[in-house]
Coordinates of C-alpha atoms in Angstrom, one line a residue:
Chain A
M258 CA 107.8 78.3 112.2
M259 CA 109.9 81.4 112.3
Q260 CA 109.1 82.0 108.7
F261 CA 105.5 81.4 109.3
M262 CA 105.5 83.9 112.1
T263 CA 107.3 86.5 109.9
V264 CA 104.8 86.3 107.2
F265 CA 101.9 86.1 109.6
K266 CA 103.1 89.2 111.6
R267 CA 103.7 91.2 108.5
E268 CA 100.1 90.5 107.4
M269 CA 98.9 91.6 110.9
L270 CA 100.9 94.7 110.6
E271 CA 99.6 95.5 107.2
A272 CA 96.0 94.8 108.4
G273 CA 96.7 97.3 111.2
R274 CA 98.2 100.1 109.1
N275 CA 95.7 100.0 106.4
F276 CA 92.8 99.9 109.0
K277 CA 91.5 96.4 108.3
W278 CA 91.7 95.8 112.0
I279 CA 89.2 98.7 112.4
W280 CA 86.8 98.5 109.5
V281 CA 86.4 94.7 109.3
P282 CA 85.2 94.1 112.9
L283 CA 83.0 97.2 112.6
V284 CA 81.4 95.9 109.4
F285 CA 80.7 92.6 111.0
I286 CA 79.3 94.2 114.2
L287 CA 77.2 96.5 111.9
L288 CA 75.9 93.3 110.0
G289 CA 75.3 91.6 113.3
I290 CA 73.1 94.4 114.9
T291 CA 71.2 95.7 111.9
D292 CA 68.6 92.9 112.0
P293 CA 67.8 92.7 115.7
I294 CA 67.3 96.5 115.7
S295 CA 65.2 96.7 112.5
T296 CA 63.3 93.6 113.5
Y297 CA 62.5 95.0 116.8
Y298 CA 61.3 98.4 115.4
M299 CA 59.5 96.7 112.4
P300 CA 55.9 97.3 113.7
Q301 CA 56.6 100.9 114.2
I302 CA 58.3 101.3 110.9
I303 CA 55.5 99.6 109.0
E304 CA 53.0 101.8 110.9
S305 CA 54.5 105.1 110.0
V306 CA 55.4 104.4 106.4
G307 CA 53.2 101.6 105.4
G308 CA 50.0 103.6 105.3
L309 CA 47.7 101.0 106.9
P310 CA 44.1 102.0 106.7
E311 CA 42.7 103.7 109.7
G312 CA 41.8 101.4 112.4
A313 CA 43.3 98.3 110.7
T314 CA 45.4 96.5 113.2
F315 CA 48.4 94.7 112.0
E316 CA 49.9 92.1 114.4
I317 CA 53.4 91.1 113.7
P318 CA 54.4 88.3 115.9
T319 CA 57.5 88.8 117.8
P320 CA 60.1 86.3 116.5
P321 CA 61.6 84.0 118.9
P322 CA 65.2 85.1 120.0
H323 CA 67.1 82.4 118.1
D324 CA 65.3 83.3 114.8
V325 CA 66.7 86.8 115.2
L326 CA 70.2 85.5 115.8
M327 CA 69.6 83.4 112.6
M328 CA 68.8 86.6 110.7
S329 CA 72.2 88.1 111.7
L330 CA 73.8 84.8 110.3
A331 CA 71.9 85.3 107.1
Q332 CA 73.6 88.6 106.9
Y333 CA 76.9 87.1 107.2
S334 CA 76.2 84.4 104.6
Q335 CA 75.5 87.1 102.1
L336 CA 77.3 90.5 102.7
G337 CA 79.7 88.8 105.2
V338 CA 80.9 86.3 102.5
L339 CA 81.1 89.1 100.0
V340 CA 83.3 91.3 102.3
V341 CA 85.5 88.3 103.0
A342 CA 85.9 87.5 99.2
L343 CA 86.5 91.0 98.4
M344 CA 88.9 91.7 101.2
S345 CA 91.1 88.6 100.6
M346 CA 91.2 88.7 96.7
G347 CA 94.4 90.5 96.6
L348 CA 96.1 88.4 99.3
I349 CA 98.6 86.5 97.2
S350 CA 97.5 87.5 93.6
G351 CA 97.9 91.3 94.4
E352 CA 101.6 90.7 95.5
R353 CA 102.2 88.7 92.4
K354 CA 100.7 91.2 90.1
S355 CA 102.6 94.1 91.7
G356 CA 105.8 92.2 91.9
V357 CA 106.3 92.3 95.5
A358 CA 106.2 88.5 95.4
E359 CA 109.3 88.3 93.4
L360 CA 111.3 89.9 96.2
V361 CA 109.9 87.8 98.8
L362 CA 110.1 84.5 96.9
V363 CA 113.8 84.8 96.1
K364 CA 114.4 84.5 99.7
P365 CA 114.6 81.0 100.9
V366 CA 111.0 81.0 102.2
K367 CA 108.9 77.8 101.8
Y368 CA 106.0 78.3 99.5
S369 CA 103.8 76.1 101.9
T370 CA 104.7 78.7 104.7
Y371 CA 104.0 81.6 102.7
V372 CA 100.5 80.4 101.7
T373 CA 99.5 79.0 105.1
A374 CA 100.7 82.1 107.0
K375 CA 98.6 84.3 104.7
W376 CA 95.7 82.0 105.0
G377 CA 96.1 82.0 108.9
A378 CA 96.3 85.7 109.0
V379 CA 93.0 86.3 107.2
N380 CA 91.3 83.6 109.3
V381 CA 92.4 85.4 112.4
L382 CA 91.0 88.7 111.3
V383 CA 87.7 87.3 109.9
L384 CA 87.1 85.0 112.8
V385 CA 87.8 87.6 115.4
S386 CA 85.7 90.2 113.5
F387 CA 82.8 87.6 113.2
F388 CA 83.0 86.9 117.0
A389 CA 82.7 90.6 117.7
G390 CA 79.8 90.8 115.3
M391 CA 78.0 87.8 116.9
L392 CA 78.6 89.0 120.3
A393 CA 77.0 92.4 119.4
S394 CA 74.0 90.6 117.8
W395 CA 73.6 88.3 120.8
Y396 CA 73.7 91.2 123.1
Y397 CA 70.7 92.9 121.3
V398 CA 68.8 89.8 120.9
N399 CA 69.0 89.2 124.6
L400 CA 68.1 92.7 125.2
L401 CA 65.1 93.0 122.8
F402 CA 63.9 89.4 122.2
G403 CA 64.8 87.2 125.1
D404 CA 67.5 84.8 126.2
V405 CA 69.9 82.8 123.9
S406 CA 72.4 81.1 126.0
F407 CA 76.1 82.2 125.7
I408 CA 77.2 78.6 125.2
H409 CA 74.9 78.4 122.0
L410 CA 76.4 81.7 120.8
L411 CA 79.8 80.2 121.1
W412 CA 78.8 77.0 119.2
T413 CA 77.0 79.2 116.6
W414 CA 80.4 81.1 116.2
F415 CA 82.5 78.0 116.0
F416 CA 80.2 76.3 113.4
Y417 CA 79.5 79.2 111.2
G418 CA 83.1 80.3 111.6
L419 CA 84.0 77.0 109.7
W420 CA 81.9 78.2 106.8
L421 CA 84.0 81.5 106.7
L422 CA 87.1 79.4 106.9
F423 CA 85.9 77.4 104.0
V424 CA 85.2 80.8 102.0
I425 CA 88.7 81.9 102.9
S426 CA 90.3 78.6 101.7
I427 CA 88.5 79.0 98.4
S428 CA 89.8 82.5 98.1
V429 CA 93.4 81.4 98.9
F430 CA 93.2 78.7 96.3
M431 CA 91.9 81.1 93.7
N432 CA 94.7 83.4 94.7
T433 CA 97.4 81.0 93.6
L434 CA 95.5 80.1 90.4
F435 CA 95.1 83.7 89.1
K436 CA 97.0 86.9 89.2
V437 CA 94.2 89.3 88.8
P438 CA 92.6 90.2 92.3
G439 CA 89.0 91.1 90.7
L440 CA 89.0 87.7 88.9
V441 CA 89.9 85.9 92.2
G442 CA 87.2 87.7 94.0
F443 CA 84.6 86.9 91.4
L444 CA 85.5 83.2 91.1
T445 CA 85.5 82.8 94.9
I446 CA 81.9 84.1 95.1
L447 CA 80.9 82.0 92.1
F448 CA 82.4 78.9 93.9
V449 CA 80.4 79.7 97.1
I450 CA 77.2 80.3 95.0
I451 CA 77.7 77.0 93.0
T452 CA 78.4 75.1 96.2
S453 CA 75.0 76.3 97.6
I454 CA 73.1 75.6 94.3
I455 CA 74.6 72.2 94.1
T456 CA 73.7 71.5 97.8
N457 CA 70.2 72.6 97.0
I458 CA 69.7 70.3 94.0
F459 CA 71.3 67.3 95.6
S460 CA 70.0 68.1 99.0
H461 CA 68.9 64.5 99.8
V462 CA 72.3 63.2 99.1
L463 CA 74.5 65.8 100.3
D464 CA 73.7 65.7 103.8
W465 CA 77.1 67.1 105.0
S466 CA 77.8 69.8 102.4
P467 CA 79.4 73.0 104.0
A468 CA 76.4 75.0 102.6
K469 CA 74.2 73.1 105.1
L470 CA 76.1 74.5 108.2
S471 CA 73.6 77.3 108.8
G472 CA 70.6 75.0 108.4
Y473 CA 71.9 72.7 111.2
I474 CA 72.8 75.7 113.3
R475 CA 69.2 76.7 113.2
T476 CA 68.2 73.2 114.3
M477 CA 70.7 73.5 117.2
L478 CA 69.4 76.9 118.3
S479 CA 65.8 75.7 118.2
E480 CA 66.3 72.3 119.7
G481 CA 69.0 73.3 122.2
S482 CA 71.4 70.4 121.3
I483 CA 73.9 69.9 118.6
P484 CA 72.6 67.6 115.9
A485 CA 74.9 64.8 114.8
D486 CA 74.7 66.1 111.2
L487 CA 76.3 69.3 112.4
W488 CA 79.3 67.5 113.5
G489 CA 79.5 65.6 110.3
T490 CA 79.1 68.8 108.2
A491 CA 81.8 70.5 110.3
L492 CA 84.2 67.6 109.6
V493 CA 83.5 67.7 105.9
T494 CA 84.0 71.5 105.9
I495 CA 87.4 71.2 107.6
G496 CA 88.3 68.4 105.2
I497 CA 87.5 70.3 102.1
S498 CA 89.2 73.4 103.5
T499 CA 92.4 71.5 104.2
A500 CA 92.2 70.0 100.8
L501 CA 91.8 73.6 99.3
L502 CA 94.7 74.8 101.1
I503 CA 97.0 71.9 100.0
A504 CA 95.9 72.3 96.4
A505 CA 96.7 76.0 96.9
I506 CA 100.2 75.2 98.1
Y507 CA 100.7 72.9 95.2
T508 CA 99.6 75.3 92.5
F509 CA 101.6 78.0 94.0
R510 CA 104.6 75.7 93.9
T511 CA 104.2 74.5 90.3
K512 CA 103.0 77.8 88.9
E513 CA 105.9 80.0 88.1
M514 CA 105.7 83.4 89.7
A515 CA 106.4 85.2 86.5
Chain B
M408 CA 137.4 78.4 91.4
S409 CA 134.0 78.4 89.9
L410 CA 131.2 79.4 92.1
L411 CA 128.3 78.8 89.7
T412 CA 128.1 76.3 86.8
V413 CA 125.5 76.3 84.4
Q414 CA 125.2 73.5 81.8
D415 CA 122.8 73.2 78.8
L416 CA 120.3 75.4 80.6
K417 CA 117.1 75.6 78.6
K418 CA 113.8 77.4 78.9
S419 CA 110.8 77.2 76.6
Y420 CA 107.4 78.8 76.9
D421 CA 104.6 76.9 75.1
G422 CA 107.2 74.8 73.2
K423 CA 108.8 77.9 72.0
P424 CA 112.5 78.0 73.1
V425 CA 113.6 81.3 74.8
I426 CA 116.8 79.9 76.3
Q427 CA 118.4 77.4 73.9
G428 CA 120.8 75.5 76.1
I429 CA 123.5 77.9 77.5
D430 CA 126.6 76.9 79.4
F431 CA 128.8 79.2 81.5
S432 CA 130.5 79.4 84.7
I433 CA 131.0 82.3 87.2
N434 CA 134.3 82.5 89.1
K435 CA 134.3 83.4 92.8
G436 CA 135.2 87.0 93.2
S437 CA 134.5 88.0 89.6
C438 CA 132.3 90.6 88.3
V439 CA 130.4 89.4 85.2
A440 CA 128.2 91.4 82.9
L441 CA 125.4 89.5 81.1
L442 CA 125.1 91.7 78.1
G443 CA 122.7 91.5 75.3
P444 CA 119.9 93.4 73.5
N445 CA 116.3 93.5 74.9
G446 CA 114.7 90.1 74.4
A447 CA 118.0 88.2 74.4
G448 CA 116.8 86.2 77.4
K449 CA 118.9 87.9 80.1
T450 CA 116.1 88.2 82.6
T451 CA 114.8 84.7 82.0
T452 CA 118.4 83.4 82.7
L453 CA 118.7 85.3 85.9
R454 CA 115.2 84.3 87.0
M455 CA 115.9 80.7 86.5
L456 CA 119.2 81.1 88.5
S457 CA 117.4 82.8 91.4
G458 CA 114.8 80.0 91.5
L459 CA 111.9 82.2 90.6
I460 CA 111.1 80.1 87.5
R461 CA 112.0 76.5 86.7
S462 CA 114.3 75.7 83.8
S463 CA 113.0 73.4 81.0
G464 CA 116.3 71.4 81.0
G465 CA 119.9 71.6 82.1
K466 CA 121.8 71.9 85.3
I467 CA 122.6 74.7 87.6
S468 CA 125.3 73.8 90.2
F469 CA 126.6 76.0 92.9
E470 CA 129.7 75.4 94.8
G471 CA 129.3 73.4 97.9
M472 CA 125.6 72.9 97.4
S473 CA 123.8 69.5 97.1
D474 CA 121.1 69.1 94.7
Q475 CA 118.3 69.1 97.3
S476 CA 119.4 72.3 99.1
D477 CA 117.7 75.6 98.4
I478 CA 119.8 77.7 96.1
R479 CA 118.1 80.8 97.3
F480 CA 120.2 80.8 100.4
N481 CA 123.3 81.4 98.2
I482 CA 121.9 84.1 95.8
G483 CA 120.8 87.6 96.3
Y484 CA 118.6 88.9 93.5
L485 CA 117.5 92.4 92.4
P486 CA 114.8 92.2 89.7
Q487 CA 114.6 94.6 87.0
H488 CA 111.7 96.6 88.5
P489 CA 111.8 95.9 92.3
V490 CA 108.5 96.5 94.0
F491 CA 108.2 96.8 97.7
H492 CA 105.4 97.0 100.2
T493 CA 105.2 100.8 100.1
W494 CA 103.5 101.0 103.5
M495 CA 106.6 99.6 105.2
S496 CA 109.7 101.5 106.0
G497 CA 113.1 100.6 104.4
K498 CA 114.3 99.1 107.5
E499 CA 111.1 97.2 108.2
F500 CA 111.4 95.6 104.8
L501 CA 114.9 94.6 105.2
I502 CA 114.1 93.0 108.5
Y503 CA 111.2 91.2 106.9
V504 CA 113.2 89.7 104.2
A505 CA 116.1 88.8 106.4
R506 CA 113.7 87.0 108.7
L507 CA 112.4 85.0 105.7
A508 CA 116.0 84.0 105.1
N509 CA 116.1 82.6 108.8
M510 CA 118.2 85.3 110.3
D511 CA 117.9 86.0 114.0
K512 CA 116.0 89.1 114.8
Q513 CA 118.8 91.1 116.6
I514 CA 121.1 90.1 113.7
A515 CA 118.6 91.0 111.1
S516 CA 118.1 94.4 112.5
K517 CA 121.9 95.1 113.0
R518 CA 122.5 93.9 109.3
A519 CA 119.8 96.0 108.0
D520 CA 121.2 99.0 109.7
E521 CA 124.6 98.3 108.4
L522 CA 123.4 97.8 104.8
L523 CA 121.3 100.9 104.8
A524 CA 124.2 102.9 105.8
R525 CA 126.3 100.9 103.2
V526 CA 124.0 101.8 100.3
G527 CA 123.6 105.3 101.5
I528 CA 120.0 105.6 102.6
A529 CA 120.4 105.3 106.3
D530 CA 118.6 108.8 106.7
A531 CA 115.5 107.5 105.2
K532 CA 115.5 104.1 106.8
N533 CA 112.2 104.9 108.9
K534 CA 110.4 106.5 106.1
R535 CA 107.8 104.9 104.0
I536 CA 109.1 103.2 100.9
G537 CA 106.4 104.9 99.1
K538 CA 108.2 108.1 99.5
Y539 CA 111.5 106.9 98.1
S540 CA 112.9 108.1 94.8
G541 CA 113.8 105.7 92.0
G542 CA 117.5 105.6 93.0
M543 CA 116.7 105.0 96.7
K544 CA 114.5 102.1 95.8
Q545 CA 117.2 100.6 93.6
R546 CA 119.6 101.0 96.4
L547 CA 117.2 99.5 98.8
G548 CA 116.7 96.8 96.3
I549 CA 120.5 96.1 96.4
A550 CA 120.5 96.1 100.3
Q551 CA 117.6 93.5 100.4
A552 CA 119.6 91.3 97.9
M553 CA 122.5 91.3 100.1
I554 CA 120.8 91.0 103.5
H555 CA 121.5 87.3 103.9
Q556 CA 125.2 87.5 102.8
P557 CA 124.6 85.6 99.6
K558 CA 127.6 84.2 97.8
L559 CA 126.5 85.5 94.5
L560 CA 124.7 88.9 93.9
M561 CA 122.6 89.0 90.8
L562 CA 121.3 92.4 89.6
D563 CA 118.9 92.6 86.7
E564 CA 119.4 95.7 84.7
P565 CA 120.5 97.6 87.9
V566 CA 120.9 101.0 86.2
S567 CA 118.8 101.2 83.1
A568 CA 115.7 102.8 84.5
L569 CA 117.6 105.4 86.5
D570 CA 118.4 109.0 85.8
P571 CA 121.9 110.0 85.3
I572 CA 122.5 110.8 88.9
G573 CA 120.9 107.6 90.1
R574 CA 122.8 105.7 87.5
R575 CA 126.2 107.1 88.6
E576 CA 125.3 106.4 92.4
V577 CA 124.4 102.8 91.7
L578 CA 127.5 102.2 89.4
T579 CA 129.8 103.6 92.1
L580 CA 128.1 101.2 94.4
M581 CA 128.5 98.2 92.2
E582 CA 132.2 99.3 91.8
E583 CA 132.5 99.0 95.6
L584 CA 130.4 95.7 96.0
K585 CA 132.5 93.9 93.4
Q586 CA 135.4 94.1 95.8
E587 CA 133.4 92.1 98.4
T588 CA 131.2 89.6 96.6
T589 CA 130.8 87.8 93.4
L590 CA 128.5 89.9 91.1
L591 CA 126.5 89.1 88.0
F592 CA 124.5 91.8 86.4
S593 CA 122.7 92.1 83.2
T594 CA 122.5 95.1 81.0
H595 CA 122.0 96.2 77.5
I596 CA 124.0 99.2 78.0
L597 CA 127.6 98.6 76.7
N598 CA 129.1 101.5 78.7
D599 CA 127.9 100.1 82.0
A600 CA 129.3 96.6 81.2
E601 CA 132.5 98.2 80.2
E602 CA 132.7 100.3 83.3
V603 CA 132.1 97.9 86.0
S604 CA 132.6 94.3 84.8
D605 CA 135.8 92.2 84.4
E606 CA 134.1 89.5 82.4
L607 CA 131.5 89.3 79.8
L608 CA 128.7 87.0 78.8
L609 CA 127.1 88.1 75.5
M610 CA 123.7 86.9 74.9
H611 CA 121.7 87.0 71.7
N612 CA 118.5 85.1 70.9
G613 CA 118.6 82.8 73.9
K614 CA 122.3 81.7 73.4
I615 CA 125.4 82.9 74.8
V616 CA 127.5 83.9 71.7
E617 CA 130.6 85.1 73.4
A618 CA 132.1 84.7 76.8
G619 CA 135.4 85.7 78.4
S620 CA 137.3 88.5 80.1
L621 CA 136.6 91.9 78.9
E622 CA 140.2 92.3 77.6
G623 CA 140.2 88.9 76.0
V624 CA 137.1 89.4 74.1
R625 CA 138.3 92.8 73.0
Q626 CA 141.4 91.1 71.8
K627 CA 139.5 88.6 70.0
Y628 CA 137.4 91.1 68.1
R629 CA 140.1 93.6 67.8
V630 CA 139.7 95.7 64.7
D631 CA 142.9 97.3 63.2
K632 CA 141.8 100.9 62.7
L633 CA 142.7 104.5 63.4
D634 CA 140.2 106.9 64.6
V635 CA 141.0 110.5 63.7
S636 CA 139.3 113.8 63.7
F637 CA 140.4 117.2 62.6
Q638 CA 139.5 120.7 63.5
E639 CA 136.0 121.6 62.8
G640 CA 135.4 122.6 59.1
F641 CA 138.5 120.8 57.8
T642 CA 138.0 117.9 55.4
P643 CA 141.1 115.9 54.4
E644 CA 141.5 114.5 51.0
E645 CA 140.4 111.0 51.2
A646 CA 142.4 109.9 48.2
K647 CA 145.7 110.8 50.0
I648 CA 144.7 108.7 53.0
T649 CA 143.5 105.5 51.0
A650 CA 146.6 105.8 48.9
L651 CA 148.8 104.8 52.0
P652 CA 150.0 101.2 51.4
T653 CA 148.6 99.8 54.8
V654 CA 145.1 101.5 54.5
L655 CA 142.2 99.3 53.5
R656 CA 139.4 101.6 53.4
M657 CA 138.0 104.6 55.3
E658 CA 134.6 105.6 56.9
T659 CA 133.5 108.9 58.1
N660 CA 130.9 109.3 60.7
K661 CA 130.0 112.6 62.3
G662 CA 133.5 114.1 61.8
V663 CA 135.3 111.0 62.9
H664 CA 137.2 109.2 60.3
H665 CA 137.6 105.5 60.9
I666 CA 140.6 104.3 58.9
F667 CA 140.7 100.6 58.6
V668 CA 144.3 99.2 58.1
N669 CA 146.1 95.9 58.0
D670 CA 149.0 96.8 60.4
T671 CA 148.3 99.4 63.1
N672 CA 152.0 100.1 64.0
Q673 CA 153.1 100.7 60.4
A674 CA 149.7 102.6 59.7
R675 CA 150.4 105.0 62.5
D676 CA 153.8 105.9 61.3
E677 CA 152.6 106.3 57.7
F678 CA 149.6 108.3 58.7
L679 CA 151.4 110.7 61.1
Q680 CA 153.9 111.4 58.4
L681 CA 151.2 112.1 56.0
I682 CA 149.7 114.6 58.4
Y683 CA 152.9 116.2 59.1
T684 CA 153.8 116.7 55.5
E685 CA 150.3 117.9 54.6
G686 CA 150.0 120.1 57.7
W687 CA 146.5 119.0 58.5
P688 CA 145.1 120.3 61.7
L689 CA 144.8 117.1 63.6
E690 CA 142.7 117.2 66.9
R691 CA 142.2 113.6 68.0
F692 CA 144.0 110.5 67.1
E693 CA 143.4 107.0 68.5
V694 CA 144.7 103.7 67.5
G695 CA 143.0 100.3 67.2
R696 CA 140.7 99.4 70.1
A697 CA 137.2 98.4 68.9
S698 CA 134.6 99.7 71.2
L699 CA 132.2 97.3 72.8
E700 CA 129.7 98.7 70.4
D701 CA 131.7 97.5 67.4
L702 CA 132.2 94.3 69.0
F703 CA 128.6 93.8 69.9
M704 CA 127.5 94.5 66.3
K705 CA 130.1 92.1 64.9
V706 CA 129.0 89.3 67.3
V707 CA 125.3 89.9 66.9
N708 CA 125.3 90.3 63.1
P709 CA 128.4 88.5 61.8
Chain C
M1134 CA 57.1 109.9 111.3
T1135 CA 57.6 112.0 114.5
E1136 CA 55.9 109.2 116.6
V1137 CA 58.4 106.8 115.5
F1138 CA 61.3 109.0 116.4
E1139 CA 59.7 109.5 119.9
T1140 CA 59.3 105.8 120.4
I1141 CA 62.8 104.9 119.4
N1142 CA 65.0 104.3 122.3
W1143 CA 68.1 106.1 121.2
A1144 CA 70.4 104.2 123.5
L1145 CA 69.7 101.2 121.3
V1146 CA 70.3 102.9 118.1
A1147 CA 73.3 104.9 119.1
P1148 CA 75.9 102.2 118.6
L1149 CA 74.7 102.0 115.0
L1150 CA 75.4 105.6 114.5
V1151 CA 78.6 105.6 116.3
I1152 CA 79.9 102.8 114.1
Q1153 CA 78.9 104.6 111.0
L1154 CA 80.7 107.7 112.4
I1155 CA 83.9 105.8 113.1
L1156 CA 83.8 104.1 109.7
Q1157 CA 83.4 107.3 108.0
V1158 CA 86.2 109.0 110.0
V1159 CA 88.6 106.1 109.3
A1160 CA 87.8 106.0 105.7
L1161 CA 88.4 109.8 105.4
I1162 CA 91.8 109.5 107.3
D1163 CA 92.8 106.6 105.0
W1164 CA 91.5 108.4 101.9
F1165 CA 93.5 111.5 102.9
R1166 CA 96.9 109.5 103.4
I1167 CA 96.7 107.2 100.4
E1168 CA 98.2 108.1 97.3
H1169 CA 96.1 106.2 94.7
T1170 CA 92.6 104.8 94.6
N1171 CA 90.9 102.6 92.0
G1172 CA 89.2 105.3 90.0
P1173 CA 89.4 109.0 90.6
K1174 CA 90.3 109.9 94.2
I1175 CA 87.9 112.6 94.4
M1176 CA 84.9 110.4 93.5
W1177 CA 85.7 108.2 96.6
L1178 CA 85.6 111.4 98.8
F1179 CA 82.1 111.8 97.8
I1180 CA 81.1 108.2 98.1
I1181 CA 82.6 108.1 101.7
L1182 CA 80.7 111.4 102.6
L1183 CA 77.3 110.9 100.9
L1184 CA 76.6 107.3 101.2
N1185 CA 76.0 106.5 104.7
M1186 CA 77.2 103.2 106.1
I1187 CA 77.7 101.8 102.6
G1188 CA 80.1 104.5 101.4
P1189 CA 83.1 103.8 103.6
I1190 CA 82.6 100.1 103.3
L1191 CA 82.7 100.3 99.6
Y1192 CA 85.8 102.6 99.8
F1193 CA 87.7 100.0 101.9
V1194 CA 86.5 97.0 99.9
I1195 CA 86.8 98.3 96.4
G1196 CA 88.3 101.8 96.2
R1197 CA 91.4 101.2 98.4
R1198 CA 94.4 100.1 96.2
Q1199 CA 96.4 97.5 98.0
D1200 CA 100.1 97.8 97.7

């Protein structure tokens, strides 16, 4: 536990010193509030730049509040995932490439501790940032479109947070497989895309694929209660993430740090 | 009393043997130089001993250690090109690695301060490592290797990347360290091995080709010869020298005459007599010892 | 265009601008302190300054060299 905290704290210190603790939350907030604001001003924007013929009226129905919240989520599933993948691509691979890992791993630190502490540190940063972003989005949605209950916001954060945790687990796994950060980032994104594609193709079978989390979250928001499938999907996501983490520890242990 | 014993240690990459079954042991309190040309397998050997890479066969046993326990507790290792987190300060980094070795926070901090003073970079302890010079980084590297009071300190080419000043500083430090701990360091520079170590492991093509005390190895590969040089511009008549009964042959290299003989004591008398009679302007005269360089060439290309 | 500016409630949009500004300032401070970037350092200065919003993010995600 002490070794875990040592690695974890060092990661936190680094994230503070290189401003990750500033820019990651800000980027997530930015992603969260862009859609509520732009959707709100959409009619005016279209009116002024769209060049509608004189007299033509153009009715854009105001979307229900939970749809706007889902727009923010869509931002996270694209740009958010991209940021997470790029931000974590050097987590372990970078240290191995530069050679710092050599100095760290000759100390009697457990490989499993080293990997999980790093995984934990990224998760804390990302999930806190994601919470800040969702909170900001929720604030704007409530202000401009109508009420979404806070409890639903918390559930949305929790369930979608699992998706981000899944992405981080993929990244950590790739980090132990390859020494080149760019390749790690690329493969992480590729893995996420393939997961989505496979889920789309075999949609009827893969009811609980992690890629379906956001679909079920939409159902939850519109119906007001948590669908059973969401729980199932959450469990599967946690399971796959754990498996990825264990696989990461295993490859890290067997792969020589040369 | 042997601290570390290595038996038939092997390493191959993709079926290609890099270390071909080496055996050696290191005595407690000794200072051993692992000497060999680049590519001999020195780094691979040290990395196997430090637990960074796995061996393909053989056994590494450490005094008082069971097979299950982590050898890394006993070993301090300085890689050839140590890389640090440049955004950390020297002290922060030392505390970090100390904590990884399960040291208590207060003890870690105290030990970090001691070591920083010990290796002579106490003034820079709160500076970012990114701002350190090469010599300072190397000394921080030695400090991090010693932080958990390992029984064996292993340094991989500790001075070869340094400028002459840094090199001198680190050699002096090693001279001091060998009083306190068992030291194993690799080098391809013969002078460094000669200067610091008491024992030699000579490595070539993944094998240990010679091992023993510095003196013993020297004796074994002793060459009976006289090294002489004369005042600049003077050339002795070679025929007169080779005519001496004990002299076998003579080689001249950059003004130094290497005279190979079959009995140094007798050859010395004969030769000095000759110089006296001829009145040659002798400048330097040395009997016998083969330099490590000679030895090395002899072992490596028999 | 002017109508749009008049109808926009600036209190709503202000946080966007503030975040952008903070990101830019933090990126600049970091750019100033860091020794090496991926690619020419001066290029990243222009990216941070000229590309709103995206510039500083690109800098942090891609331009900054981890060490």
